[in-house]
PDB file of C-alpha atoms in Angstrom:
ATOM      1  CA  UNK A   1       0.000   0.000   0.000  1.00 62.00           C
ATOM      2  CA  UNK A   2       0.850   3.436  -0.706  1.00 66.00           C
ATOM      3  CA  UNK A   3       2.664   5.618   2.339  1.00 88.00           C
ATOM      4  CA  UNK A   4       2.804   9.207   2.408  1.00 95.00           C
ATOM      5  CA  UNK A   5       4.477  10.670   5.336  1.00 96.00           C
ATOM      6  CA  UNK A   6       3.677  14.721   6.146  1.00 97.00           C
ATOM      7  CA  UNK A   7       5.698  16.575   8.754  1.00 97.00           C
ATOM      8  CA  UNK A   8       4.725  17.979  10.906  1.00 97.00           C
ATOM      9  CA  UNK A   9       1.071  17.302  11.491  1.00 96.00           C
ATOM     10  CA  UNK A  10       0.100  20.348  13.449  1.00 97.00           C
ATOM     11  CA  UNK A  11       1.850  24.023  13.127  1.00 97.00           C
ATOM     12  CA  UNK A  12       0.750  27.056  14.246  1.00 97.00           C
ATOM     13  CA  UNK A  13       3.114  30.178  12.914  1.00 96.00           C
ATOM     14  CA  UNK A  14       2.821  33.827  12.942  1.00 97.00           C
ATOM     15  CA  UNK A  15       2.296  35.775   9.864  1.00 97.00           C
ATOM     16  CA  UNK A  16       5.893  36.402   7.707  1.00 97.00           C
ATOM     17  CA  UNK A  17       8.129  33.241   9.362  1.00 97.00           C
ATOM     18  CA  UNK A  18       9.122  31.015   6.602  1.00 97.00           C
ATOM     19  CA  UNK A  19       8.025  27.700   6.824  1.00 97.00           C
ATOM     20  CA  UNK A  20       8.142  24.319   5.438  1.00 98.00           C
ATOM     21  CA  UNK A  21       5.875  21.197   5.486  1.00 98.00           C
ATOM     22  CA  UNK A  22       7.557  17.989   4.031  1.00 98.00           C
ATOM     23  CA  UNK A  23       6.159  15.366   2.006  1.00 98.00           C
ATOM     24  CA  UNK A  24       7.845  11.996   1.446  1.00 97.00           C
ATOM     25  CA  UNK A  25       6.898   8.827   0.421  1.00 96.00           C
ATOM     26  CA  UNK A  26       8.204   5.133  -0.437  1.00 91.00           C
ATOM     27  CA  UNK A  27       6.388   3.726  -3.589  1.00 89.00           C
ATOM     28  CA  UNK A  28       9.235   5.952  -6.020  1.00 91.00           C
ATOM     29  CA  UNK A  29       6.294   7.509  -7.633  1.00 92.00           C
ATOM     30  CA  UNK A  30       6.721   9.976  -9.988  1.00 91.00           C
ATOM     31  CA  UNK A  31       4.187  12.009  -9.826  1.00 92.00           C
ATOM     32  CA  UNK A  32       3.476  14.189  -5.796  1.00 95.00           C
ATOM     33  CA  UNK A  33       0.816  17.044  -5.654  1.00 95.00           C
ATOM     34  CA  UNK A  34      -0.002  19.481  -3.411  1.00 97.00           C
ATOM     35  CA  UNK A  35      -3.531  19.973  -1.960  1.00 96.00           C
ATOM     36  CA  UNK A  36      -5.749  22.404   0.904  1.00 96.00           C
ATOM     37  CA  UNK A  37      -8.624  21.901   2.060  1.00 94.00           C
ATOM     38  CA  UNK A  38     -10.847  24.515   3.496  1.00 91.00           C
ATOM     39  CA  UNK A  39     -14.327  24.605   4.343  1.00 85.00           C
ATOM     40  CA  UNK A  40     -17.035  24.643   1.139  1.00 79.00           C
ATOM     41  CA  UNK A  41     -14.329  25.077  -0.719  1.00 82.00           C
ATOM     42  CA  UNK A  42     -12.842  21.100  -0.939  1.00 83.00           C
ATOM     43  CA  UNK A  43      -9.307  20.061  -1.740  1.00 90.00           C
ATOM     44  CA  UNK A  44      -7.688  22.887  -4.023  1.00 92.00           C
ATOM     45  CA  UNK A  45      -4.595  21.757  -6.254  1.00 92.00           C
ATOM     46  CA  UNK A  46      -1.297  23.816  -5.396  1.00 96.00           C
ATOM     47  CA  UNK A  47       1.116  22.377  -7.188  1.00 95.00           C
ATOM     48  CA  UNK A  48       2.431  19.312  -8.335  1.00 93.00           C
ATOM     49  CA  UNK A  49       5.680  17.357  -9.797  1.00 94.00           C
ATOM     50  CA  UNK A  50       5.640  14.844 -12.933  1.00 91.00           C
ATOM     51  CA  UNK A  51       9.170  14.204 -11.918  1.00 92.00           C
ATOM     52  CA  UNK A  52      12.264  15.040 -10.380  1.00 95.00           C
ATOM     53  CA  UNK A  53      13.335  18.547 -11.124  1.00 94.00           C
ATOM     54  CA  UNK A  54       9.631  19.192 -13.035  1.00 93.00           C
ATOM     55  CA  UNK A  55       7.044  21.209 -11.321  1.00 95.00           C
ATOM     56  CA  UNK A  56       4.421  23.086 -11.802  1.00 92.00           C
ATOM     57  CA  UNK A  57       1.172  25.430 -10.721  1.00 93.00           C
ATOM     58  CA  UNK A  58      -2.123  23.885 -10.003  1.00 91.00           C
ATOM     59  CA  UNK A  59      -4.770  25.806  -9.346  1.00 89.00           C
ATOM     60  CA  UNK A  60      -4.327  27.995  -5.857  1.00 95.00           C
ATOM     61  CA  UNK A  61       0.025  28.450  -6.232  1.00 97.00           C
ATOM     62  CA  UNK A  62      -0.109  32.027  -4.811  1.00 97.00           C
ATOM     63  CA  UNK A  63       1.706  32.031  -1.762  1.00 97.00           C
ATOM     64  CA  UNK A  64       3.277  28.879  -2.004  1.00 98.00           C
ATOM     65  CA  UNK A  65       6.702  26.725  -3.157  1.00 98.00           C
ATOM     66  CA  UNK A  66       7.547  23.895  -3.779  1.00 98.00           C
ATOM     67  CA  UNK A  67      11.166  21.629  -5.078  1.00 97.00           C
ATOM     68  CA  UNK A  68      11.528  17.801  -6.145  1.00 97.00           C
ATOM     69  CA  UNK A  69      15.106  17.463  -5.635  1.00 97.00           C
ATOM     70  CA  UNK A  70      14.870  13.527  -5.494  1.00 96.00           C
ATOM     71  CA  UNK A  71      11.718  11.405  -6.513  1.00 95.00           C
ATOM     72  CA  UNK A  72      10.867  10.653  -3.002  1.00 96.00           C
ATOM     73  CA  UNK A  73      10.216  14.140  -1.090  1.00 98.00           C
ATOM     74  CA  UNK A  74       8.388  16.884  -2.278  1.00 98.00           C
ATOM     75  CA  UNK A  75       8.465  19.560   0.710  1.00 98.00           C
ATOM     76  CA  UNK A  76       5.901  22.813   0.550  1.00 98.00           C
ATOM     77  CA  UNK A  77       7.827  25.966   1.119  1.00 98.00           C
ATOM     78  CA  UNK A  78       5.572  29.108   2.576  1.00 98.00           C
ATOM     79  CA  UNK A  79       8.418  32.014   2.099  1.00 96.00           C
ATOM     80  CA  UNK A  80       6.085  34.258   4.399  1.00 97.00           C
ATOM     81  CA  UNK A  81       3.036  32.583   5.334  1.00 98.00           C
ATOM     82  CA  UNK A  82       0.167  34.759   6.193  1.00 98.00           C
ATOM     83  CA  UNK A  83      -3.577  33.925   7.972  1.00 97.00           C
ATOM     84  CA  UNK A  84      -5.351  32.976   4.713  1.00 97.00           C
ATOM     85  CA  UNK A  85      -2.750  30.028   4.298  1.00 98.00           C
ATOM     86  CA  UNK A  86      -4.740  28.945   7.415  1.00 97.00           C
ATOM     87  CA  UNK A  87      -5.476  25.340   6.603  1.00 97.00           C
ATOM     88  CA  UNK A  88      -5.323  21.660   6.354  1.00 96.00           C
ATOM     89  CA  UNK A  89      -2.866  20.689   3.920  1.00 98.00           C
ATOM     90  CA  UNK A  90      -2.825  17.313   2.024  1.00 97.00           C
ATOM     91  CA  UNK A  91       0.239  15.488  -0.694  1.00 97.00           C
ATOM     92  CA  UNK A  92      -0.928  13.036  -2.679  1.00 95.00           C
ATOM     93  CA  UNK A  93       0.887  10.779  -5.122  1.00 95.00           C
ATOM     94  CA  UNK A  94       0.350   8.758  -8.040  1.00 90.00           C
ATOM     95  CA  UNK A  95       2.332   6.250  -9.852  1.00 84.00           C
ATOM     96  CA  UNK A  96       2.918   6.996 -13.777  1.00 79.00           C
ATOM     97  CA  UNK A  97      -0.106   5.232 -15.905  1.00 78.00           C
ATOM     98  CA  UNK A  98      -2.594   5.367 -13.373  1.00 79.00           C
ATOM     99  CA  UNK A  99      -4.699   7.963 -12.107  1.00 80.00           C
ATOM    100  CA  UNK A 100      -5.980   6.858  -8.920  1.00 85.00           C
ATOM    101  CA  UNK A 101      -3.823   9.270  -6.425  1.00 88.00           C
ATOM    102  CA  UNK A 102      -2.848   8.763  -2.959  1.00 92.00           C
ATOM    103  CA  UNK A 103      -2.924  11.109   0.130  1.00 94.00           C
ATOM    104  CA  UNK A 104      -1.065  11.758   3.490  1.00 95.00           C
ATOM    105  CA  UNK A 105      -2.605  12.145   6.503  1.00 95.00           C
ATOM    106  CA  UNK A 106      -2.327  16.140   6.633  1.00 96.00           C
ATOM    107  CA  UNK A 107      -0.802  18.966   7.720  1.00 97.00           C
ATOM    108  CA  UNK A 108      -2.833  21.573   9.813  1.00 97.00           C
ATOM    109  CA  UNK A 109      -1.738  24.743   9.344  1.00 98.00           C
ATOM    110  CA  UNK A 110      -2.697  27.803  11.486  1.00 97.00           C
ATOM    111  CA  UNK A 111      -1.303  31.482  10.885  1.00 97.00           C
ATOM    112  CA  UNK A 112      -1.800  34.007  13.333  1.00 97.00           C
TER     113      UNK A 112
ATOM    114  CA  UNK B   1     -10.765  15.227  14.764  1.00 35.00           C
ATOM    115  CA  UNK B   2     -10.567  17.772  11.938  1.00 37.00           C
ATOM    116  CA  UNK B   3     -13.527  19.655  10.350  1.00 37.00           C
ATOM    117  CA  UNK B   4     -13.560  18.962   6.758  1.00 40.00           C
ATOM    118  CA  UNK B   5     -16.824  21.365   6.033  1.00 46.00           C
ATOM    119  CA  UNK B   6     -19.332  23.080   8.473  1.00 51.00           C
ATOM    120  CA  UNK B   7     -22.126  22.726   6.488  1.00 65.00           C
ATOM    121  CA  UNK B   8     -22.139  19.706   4.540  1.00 80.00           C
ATOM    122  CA  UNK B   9     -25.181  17.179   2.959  1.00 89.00           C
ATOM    123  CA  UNK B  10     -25.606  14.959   5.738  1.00 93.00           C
ATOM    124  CA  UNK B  11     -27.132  11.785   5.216  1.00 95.00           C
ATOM    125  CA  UNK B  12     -28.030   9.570   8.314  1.00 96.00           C
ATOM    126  CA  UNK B  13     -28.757   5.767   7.993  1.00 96.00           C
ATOM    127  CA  UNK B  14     -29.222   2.915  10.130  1.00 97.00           C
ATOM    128  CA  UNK B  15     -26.646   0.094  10.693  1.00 97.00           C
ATOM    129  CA  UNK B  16     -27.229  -2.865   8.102  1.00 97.00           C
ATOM    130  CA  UNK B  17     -29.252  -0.407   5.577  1.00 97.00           C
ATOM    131  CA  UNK B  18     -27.645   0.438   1.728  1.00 97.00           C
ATOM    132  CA  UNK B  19     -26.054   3.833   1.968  1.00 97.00           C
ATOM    133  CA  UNK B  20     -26.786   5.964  -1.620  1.00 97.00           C
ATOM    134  CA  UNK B  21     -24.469   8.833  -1.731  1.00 96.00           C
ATOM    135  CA  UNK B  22     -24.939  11.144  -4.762  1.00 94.00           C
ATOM    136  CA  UNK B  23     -22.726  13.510  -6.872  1.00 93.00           C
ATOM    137  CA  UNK B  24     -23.024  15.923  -9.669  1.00 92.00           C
ATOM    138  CA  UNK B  25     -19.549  16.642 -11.799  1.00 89.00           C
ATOM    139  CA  UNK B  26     -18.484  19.662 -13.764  1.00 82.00           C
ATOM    140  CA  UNK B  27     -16.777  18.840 -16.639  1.00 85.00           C
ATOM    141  CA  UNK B  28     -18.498  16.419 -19.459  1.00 86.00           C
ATOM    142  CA  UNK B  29     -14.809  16.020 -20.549  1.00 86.00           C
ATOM    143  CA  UNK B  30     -13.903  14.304 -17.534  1.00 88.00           C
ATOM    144  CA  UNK B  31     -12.878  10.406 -18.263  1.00 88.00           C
ATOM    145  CA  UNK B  32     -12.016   9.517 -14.249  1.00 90.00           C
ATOM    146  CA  UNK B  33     -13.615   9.490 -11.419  1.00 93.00           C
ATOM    147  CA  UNK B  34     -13.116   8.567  -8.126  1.00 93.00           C
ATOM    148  CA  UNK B  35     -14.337   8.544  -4.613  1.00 95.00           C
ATOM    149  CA  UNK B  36     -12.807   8.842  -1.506  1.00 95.00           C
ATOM    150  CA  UNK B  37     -13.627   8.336   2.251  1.00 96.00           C
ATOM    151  CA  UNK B  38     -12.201  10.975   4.652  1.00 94.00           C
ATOM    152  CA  UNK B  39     -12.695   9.884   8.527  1.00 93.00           C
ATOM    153  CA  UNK B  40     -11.941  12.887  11.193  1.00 89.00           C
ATOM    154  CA  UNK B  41      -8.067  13.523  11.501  1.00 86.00           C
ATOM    155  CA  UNK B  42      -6.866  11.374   8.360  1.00 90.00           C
ATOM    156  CA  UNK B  43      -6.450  12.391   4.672  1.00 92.00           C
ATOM    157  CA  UNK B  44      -9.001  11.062   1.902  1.00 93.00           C
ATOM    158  CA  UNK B  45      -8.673   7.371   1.148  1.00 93.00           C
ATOM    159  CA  UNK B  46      -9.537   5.613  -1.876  1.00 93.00           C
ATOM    160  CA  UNK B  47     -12.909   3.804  -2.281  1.00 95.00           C
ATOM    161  CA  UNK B  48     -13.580   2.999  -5.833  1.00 96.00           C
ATOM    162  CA  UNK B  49     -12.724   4.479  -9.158  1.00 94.00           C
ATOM    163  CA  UNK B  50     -14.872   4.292 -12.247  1.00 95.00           C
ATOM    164  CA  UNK B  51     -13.598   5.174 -16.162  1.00 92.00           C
ATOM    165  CA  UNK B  52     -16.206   7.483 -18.688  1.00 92.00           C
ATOM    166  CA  UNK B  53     -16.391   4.081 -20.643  1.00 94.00           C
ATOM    167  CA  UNK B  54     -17.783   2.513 -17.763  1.00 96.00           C
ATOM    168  CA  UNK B  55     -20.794   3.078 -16.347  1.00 96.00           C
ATOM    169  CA  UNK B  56     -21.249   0.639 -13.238  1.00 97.00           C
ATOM    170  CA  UNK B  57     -18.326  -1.004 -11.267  1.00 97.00           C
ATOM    171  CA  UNK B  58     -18.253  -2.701  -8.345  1.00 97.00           C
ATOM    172  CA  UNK B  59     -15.894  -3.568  -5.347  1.00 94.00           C
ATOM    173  CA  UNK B  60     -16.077  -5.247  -1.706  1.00 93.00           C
ATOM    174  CA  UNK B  61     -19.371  -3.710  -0.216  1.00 96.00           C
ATOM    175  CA  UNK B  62     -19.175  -0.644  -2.804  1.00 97.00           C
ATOM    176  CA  UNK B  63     -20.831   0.085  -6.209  1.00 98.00           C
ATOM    177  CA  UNK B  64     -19.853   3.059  -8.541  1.00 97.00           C
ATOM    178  CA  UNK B  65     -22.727   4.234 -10.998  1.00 97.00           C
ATOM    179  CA  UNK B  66     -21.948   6.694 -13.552  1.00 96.00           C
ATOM    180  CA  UNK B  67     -24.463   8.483 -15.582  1.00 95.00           C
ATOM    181  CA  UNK B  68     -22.562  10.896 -18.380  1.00 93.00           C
ATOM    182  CA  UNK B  69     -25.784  12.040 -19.835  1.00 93.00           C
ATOM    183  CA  UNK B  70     -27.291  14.009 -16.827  1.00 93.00           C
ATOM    184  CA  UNK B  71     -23.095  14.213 -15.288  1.00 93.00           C
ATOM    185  CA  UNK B  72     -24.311  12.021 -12.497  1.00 94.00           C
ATOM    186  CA  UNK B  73     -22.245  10.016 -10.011  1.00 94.00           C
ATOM    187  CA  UNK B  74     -23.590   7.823  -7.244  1.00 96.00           C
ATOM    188  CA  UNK B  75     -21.823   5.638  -4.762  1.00 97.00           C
ATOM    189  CA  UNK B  76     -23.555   3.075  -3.164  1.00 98.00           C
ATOM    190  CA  UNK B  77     -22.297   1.161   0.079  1.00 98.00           C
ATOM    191  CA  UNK B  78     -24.011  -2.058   0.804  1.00 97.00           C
ATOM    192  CA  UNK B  79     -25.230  -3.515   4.744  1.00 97.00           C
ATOM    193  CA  UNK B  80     -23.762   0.087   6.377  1.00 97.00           C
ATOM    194  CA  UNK B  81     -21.371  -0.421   9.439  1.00 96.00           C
ATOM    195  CA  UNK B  82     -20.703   1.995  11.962  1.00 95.00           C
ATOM    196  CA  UNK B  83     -17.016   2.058  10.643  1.00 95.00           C
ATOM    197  CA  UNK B  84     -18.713   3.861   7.359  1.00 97.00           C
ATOM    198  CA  UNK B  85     -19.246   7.034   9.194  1.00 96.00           C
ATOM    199  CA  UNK B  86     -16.970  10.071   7.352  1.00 96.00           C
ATOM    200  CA  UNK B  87     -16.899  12.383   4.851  1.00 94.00           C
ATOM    201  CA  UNK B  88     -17.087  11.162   1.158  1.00 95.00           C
ATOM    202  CA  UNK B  89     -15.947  13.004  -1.371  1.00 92.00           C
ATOM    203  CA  UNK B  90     -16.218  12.725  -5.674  1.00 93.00           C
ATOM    204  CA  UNK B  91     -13.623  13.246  -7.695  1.00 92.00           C
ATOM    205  CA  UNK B  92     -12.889  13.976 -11.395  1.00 90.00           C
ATOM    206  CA  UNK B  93     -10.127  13.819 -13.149  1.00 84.00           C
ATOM    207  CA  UNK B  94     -10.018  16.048 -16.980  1.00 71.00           C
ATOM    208  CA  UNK B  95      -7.840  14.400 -19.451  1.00 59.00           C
ATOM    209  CA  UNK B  96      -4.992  17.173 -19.219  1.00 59.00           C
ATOM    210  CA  UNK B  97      -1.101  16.929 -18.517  1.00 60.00           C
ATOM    211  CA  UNK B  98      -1.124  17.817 -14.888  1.00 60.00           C
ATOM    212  CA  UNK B  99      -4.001  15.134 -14.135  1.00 66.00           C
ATOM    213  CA  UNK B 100      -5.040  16.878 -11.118  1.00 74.00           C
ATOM    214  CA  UNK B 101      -8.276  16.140  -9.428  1.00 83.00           C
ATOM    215  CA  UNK B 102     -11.599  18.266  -8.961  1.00 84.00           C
ATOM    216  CA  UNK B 103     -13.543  17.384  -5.898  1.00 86.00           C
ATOM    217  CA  UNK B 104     -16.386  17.767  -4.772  1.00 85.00           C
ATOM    218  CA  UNK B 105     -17.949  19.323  -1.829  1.00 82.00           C
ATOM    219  CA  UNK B 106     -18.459  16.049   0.036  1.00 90.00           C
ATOM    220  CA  UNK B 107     -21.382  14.621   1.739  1.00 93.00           C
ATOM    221  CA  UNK B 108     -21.315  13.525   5.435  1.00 94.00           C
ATOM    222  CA  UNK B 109     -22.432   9.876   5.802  1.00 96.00           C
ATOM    223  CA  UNK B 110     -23.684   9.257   9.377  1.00 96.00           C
ATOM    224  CA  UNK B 111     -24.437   5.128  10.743  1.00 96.00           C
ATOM    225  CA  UNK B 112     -26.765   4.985  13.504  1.00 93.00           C
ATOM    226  CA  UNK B 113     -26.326   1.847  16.040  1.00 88.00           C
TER     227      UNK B 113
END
């Protein structure tokens, strides 16, 4: 079975100290994403890798950064997080050919 | 546990009865779909996953119906258990190069003893 591993689960920050939430897994997928989830709004793409050194935006990328130095860790990189970054953050991965993707158990973000 | 939606569909059912959870997609080019079970504190975990040239599939417990014609997507969970109780979520996948998923809104399935 698929294992994601986020770290760390629960964060709360002030507004404008960089942060970073790490993503890693053990399947040597190629393919990690990004996702938030926020309340009547569902799971949001931020961004996602196709491979090592490849990434790109998904839909909600303001705010946000990301590297895939090696296949297995994709960490989330908020340069200056501020309150509406306030949320539960989710990476998922999927394994080239398929689509079915796989998350992690979340990161919960607060920003004061 | 972590709140996942303050005001979502809620749809209560007793232990041992079929569970019918519905969802309506966006995009009549999407060819995936998929639905996921989110339980308070964890991230969404796969259920079932259906293909646009499919339009029934079933698993352990678990049947996918997919109507493309009205964009219709219904999950249905046979002999509920208590254990069923989260947050399910639809998901679509559109046939471009960053395959990213659309979800849904989710509906809260409740199982009463």
């Amino acid at each position: 079975e698929a294992q994601v591993t986020q770290n760390p689960r629960y964060l709360i920050t002030v507004t404008g100290k960089k942060l970073t939430v790490t993503c890693s897994q053990n399947m040597n997928h190629e393919y990690m994403s990004w996702y938030r989830q926020d309340p009547g709004l569902g799971l949001r793409q931020i961004y996602y890798s196709m491979n090592v050194e490849v990434t790109d935006k998904g839909d909600v990328p303001e705010g946000y950064k990301v590297s895939r130095k090696e296949k297995r860790n994709f960490p989330l990189i908020l340069e200056s997080p501020s309150p509406n970054q306030t949320s539960l953050y989710f990476c998922a991965i999927r394994n080239r050919g398929t689509d079915t993707q796989y998350f992690g158990p979340g990161t919960r973000l607060t920003v004061l | 546990g972590e709140s996942v939606g303050l005001h979502l569909p809620t749809l209560s059912v007793q232990e041992g009865d079929n569970s019918i959870i519905n969802c309506a997609y966006s995009n009549s080019a999407s060819d995936y779909f998929i639905w996921y079970k989110q339980e308070s504190g964890k991230g969404p975990q796969f259920i079932i996953d259906i293909r646009s040239n499919m339009d029934k599939r079933q698993g352990q417990r678990v049947t996918v119906l997919l109507n493309k014609t009205v964009k219709h997507l219904s999950l249905q969970i046979a002999a509920t258990q208590p254990g069923d109780s989260a947050v399910y979520f639809c998901a679509e996948n559109v046939g471009t190069g960053r395959r990213a998923l659309t979800f849904g809104s989710g509906t809260r399935l409740q199982v009463q003893p």
